[in-house]
mmCIF file of C-alpha atoms in Angstrom:
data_model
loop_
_atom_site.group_PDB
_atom_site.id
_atom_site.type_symbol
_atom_site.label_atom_id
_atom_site.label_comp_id
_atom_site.label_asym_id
_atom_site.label_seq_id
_atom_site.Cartn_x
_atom_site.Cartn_y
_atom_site.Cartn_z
ATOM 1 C CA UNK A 969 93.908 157.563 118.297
ATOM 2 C CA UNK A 970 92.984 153.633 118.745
ATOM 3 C CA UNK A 971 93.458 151.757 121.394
ATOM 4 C CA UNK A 972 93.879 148.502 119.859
ATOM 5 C CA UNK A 973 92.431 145.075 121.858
ATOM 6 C CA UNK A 974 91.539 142.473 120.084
ATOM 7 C CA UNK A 975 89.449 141.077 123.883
ATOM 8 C CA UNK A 976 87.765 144.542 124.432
ATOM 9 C CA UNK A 977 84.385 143.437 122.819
ATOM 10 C CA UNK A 978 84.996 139.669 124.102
ATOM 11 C CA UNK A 979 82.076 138.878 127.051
ATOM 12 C CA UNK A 980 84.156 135.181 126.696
ATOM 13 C CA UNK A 981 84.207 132.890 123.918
ATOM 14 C CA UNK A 982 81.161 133.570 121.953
ATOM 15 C CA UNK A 983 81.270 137.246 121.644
ATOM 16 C CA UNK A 984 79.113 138.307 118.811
ATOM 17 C CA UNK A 985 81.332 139.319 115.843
ATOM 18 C CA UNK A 986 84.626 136.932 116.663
ATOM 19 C CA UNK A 987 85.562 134.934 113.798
ATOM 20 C CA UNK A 988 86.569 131.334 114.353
ATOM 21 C CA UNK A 989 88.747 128.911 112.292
ATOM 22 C CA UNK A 990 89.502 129.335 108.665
ATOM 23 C CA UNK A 991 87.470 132.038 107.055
ATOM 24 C CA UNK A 992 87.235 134.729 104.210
ATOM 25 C CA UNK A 993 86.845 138.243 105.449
ATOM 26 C CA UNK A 994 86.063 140.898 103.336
ATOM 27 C CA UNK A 995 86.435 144.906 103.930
ATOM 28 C CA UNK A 996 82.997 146.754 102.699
ATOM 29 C CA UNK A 997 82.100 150.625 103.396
ATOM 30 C CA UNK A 998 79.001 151.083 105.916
ATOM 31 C CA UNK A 999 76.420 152.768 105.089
ATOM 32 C CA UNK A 1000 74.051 152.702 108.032
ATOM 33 C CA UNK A 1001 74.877 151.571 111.026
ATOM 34 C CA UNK A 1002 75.883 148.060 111.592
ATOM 35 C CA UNK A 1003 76.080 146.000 114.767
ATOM 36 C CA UNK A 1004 78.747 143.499 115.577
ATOM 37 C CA UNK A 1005 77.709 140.320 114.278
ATOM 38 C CA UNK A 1006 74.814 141.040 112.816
ATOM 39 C CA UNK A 1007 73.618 139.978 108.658
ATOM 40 C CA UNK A 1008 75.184 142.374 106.178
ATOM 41 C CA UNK A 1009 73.400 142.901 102.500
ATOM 42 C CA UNK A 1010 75.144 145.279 100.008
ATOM 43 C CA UNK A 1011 72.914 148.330 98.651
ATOM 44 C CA UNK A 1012 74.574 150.328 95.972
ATOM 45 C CA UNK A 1013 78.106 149.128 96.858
ATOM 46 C CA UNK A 1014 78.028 149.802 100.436
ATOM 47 C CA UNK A 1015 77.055 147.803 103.153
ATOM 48 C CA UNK A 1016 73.796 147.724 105.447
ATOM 49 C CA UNK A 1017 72.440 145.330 107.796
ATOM 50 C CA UNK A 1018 70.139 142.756 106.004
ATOM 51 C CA UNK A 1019 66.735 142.750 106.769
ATOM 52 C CA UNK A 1020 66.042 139.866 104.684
ATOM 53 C CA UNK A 1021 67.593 136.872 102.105
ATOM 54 C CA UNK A 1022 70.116 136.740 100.238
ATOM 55 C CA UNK A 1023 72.473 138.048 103.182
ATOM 56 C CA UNK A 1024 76.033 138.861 101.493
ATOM 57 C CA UNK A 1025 77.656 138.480 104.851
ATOM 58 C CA UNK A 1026 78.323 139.125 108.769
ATOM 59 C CA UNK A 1027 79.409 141.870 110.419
ATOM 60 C CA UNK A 1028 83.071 140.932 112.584
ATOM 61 C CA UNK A 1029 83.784 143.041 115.387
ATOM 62 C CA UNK A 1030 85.947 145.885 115.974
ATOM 63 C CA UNK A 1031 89.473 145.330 117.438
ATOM 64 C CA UNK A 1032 89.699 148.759 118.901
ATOM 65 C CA UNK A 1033 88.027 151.136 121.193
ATOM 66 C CA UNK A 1034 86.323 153.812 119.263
ATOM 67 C CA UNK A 1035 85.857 156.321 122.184
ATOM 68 C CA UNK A 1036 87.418 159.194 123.660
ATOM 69 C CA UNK A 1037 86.217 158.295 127.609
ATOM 70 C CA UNK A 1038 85.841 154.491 128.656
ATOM 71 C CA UNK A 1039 81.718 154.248 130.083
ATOM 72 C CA UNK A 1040 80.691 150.838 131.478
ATOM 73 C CA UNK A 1041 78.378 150.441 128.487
ATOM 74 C CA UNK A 1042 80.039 152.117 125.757
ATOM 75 C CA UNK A 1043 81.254 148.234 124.515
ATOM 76 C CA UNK A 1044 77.704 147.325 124.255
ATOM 77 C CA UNK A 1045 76.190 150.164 122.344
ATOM 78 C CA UNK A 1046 79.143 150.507 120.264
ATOM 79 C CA UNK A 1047 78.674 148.957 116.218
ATOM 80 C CA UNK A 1048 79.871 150.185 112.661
ATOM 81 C CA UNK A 1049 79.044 153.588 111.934
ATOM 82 C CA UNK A 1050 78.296 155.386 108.122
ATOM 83 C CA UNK A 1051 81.695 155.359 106.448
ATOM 84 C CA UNK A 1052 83.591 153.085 107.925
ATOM 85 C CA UNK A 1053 85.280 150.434 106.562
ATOM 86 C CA UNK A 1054 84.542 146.838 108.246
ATOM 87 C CA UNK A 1055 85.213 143.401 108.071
ATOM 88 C CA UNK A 1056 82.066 140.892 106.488
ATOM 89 C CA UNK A 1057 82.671 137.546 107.200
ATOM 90 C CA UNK A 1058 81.870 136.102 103.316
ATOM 91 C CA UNK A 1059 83.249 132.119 104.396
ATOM 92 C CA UNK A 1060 83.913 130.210 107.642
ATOM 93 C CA UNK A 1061 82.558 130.597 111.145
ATOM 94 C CA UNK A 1062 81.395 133.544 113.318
ATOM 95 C CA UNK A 1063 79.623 133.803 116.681
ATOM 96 C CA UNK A 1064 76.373 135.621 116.106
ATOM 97 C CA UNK A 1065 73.958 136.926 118.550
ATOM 98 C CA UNK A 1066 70.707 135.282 118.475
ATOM 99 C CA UNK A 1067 66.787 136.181 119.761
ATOM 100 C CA UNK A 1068 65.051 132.496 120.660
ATOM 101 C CA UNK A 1069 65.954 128.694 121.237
ATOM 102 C CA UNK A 1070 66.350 127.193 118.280
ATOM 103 C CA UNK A 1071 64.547 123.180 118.190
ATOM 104 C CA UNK A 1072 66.976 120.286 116.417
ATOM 105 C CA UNK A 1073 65.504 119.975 112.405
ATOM 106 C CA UNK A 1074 64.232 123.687 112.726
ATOM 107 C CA UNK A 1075 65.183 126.236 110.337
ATOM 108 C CA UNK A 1076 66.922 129.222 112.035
ATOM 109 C CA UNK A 1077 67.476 132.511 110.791
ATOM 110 C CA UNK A 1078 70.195 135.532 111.285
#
């Protein structure tokens, strides 16, 4: 059974995957598996992370602990896996994990 905790995947404010503000959140089957936060495209009605534009959404984060132990890193490998049902972030604002420093009047990417 869950353990439901909406701060177990929170490393503070910015975790990847929390939703901020007002927002429209979606529910979408997996079909690989996705990380928390990460671009979400839809291939043949399910979704899979995007590797490239258009990107149909992103990935929120789990509320619960999907173990049966408790390891140290267990919260940071842990993502979406095939056939569940997630949450894709279609409107508002998420916290997203990125790669590189980002320069003001450059285009970033997700």
């Amino acid at each position: 059974m869950a353990i439901p905790d909406g701060t177990m995947y929170h490393d503070g404010h910015l975790s990847a995957g929390t939703v901020e503000r007002q927002y429209e959140v979606l529910t979408e089957v997996a079909s690989a598996d996705i990380p928390f936060g990460a671009g979400v495209s839809l291939v043949n009605g399910q979704a899979v992370t995007a590797t490239k534009a258009p990107i149909y959404g992103v990935a929120a984060k789990r509320g619960y602990l999907d173990v049966d132990h408790f390891y140290e890193d267990d919260i940071e490998k842990d993502k979406w896996h095939p056939g569940e049902v997630l949450g894709v972030l279609t409107d508002g604002t998420i916290n997203v994990p990125v790669s590189e420093d980002v320069d003001r009047g450059e285009l970033a990417t997700v």
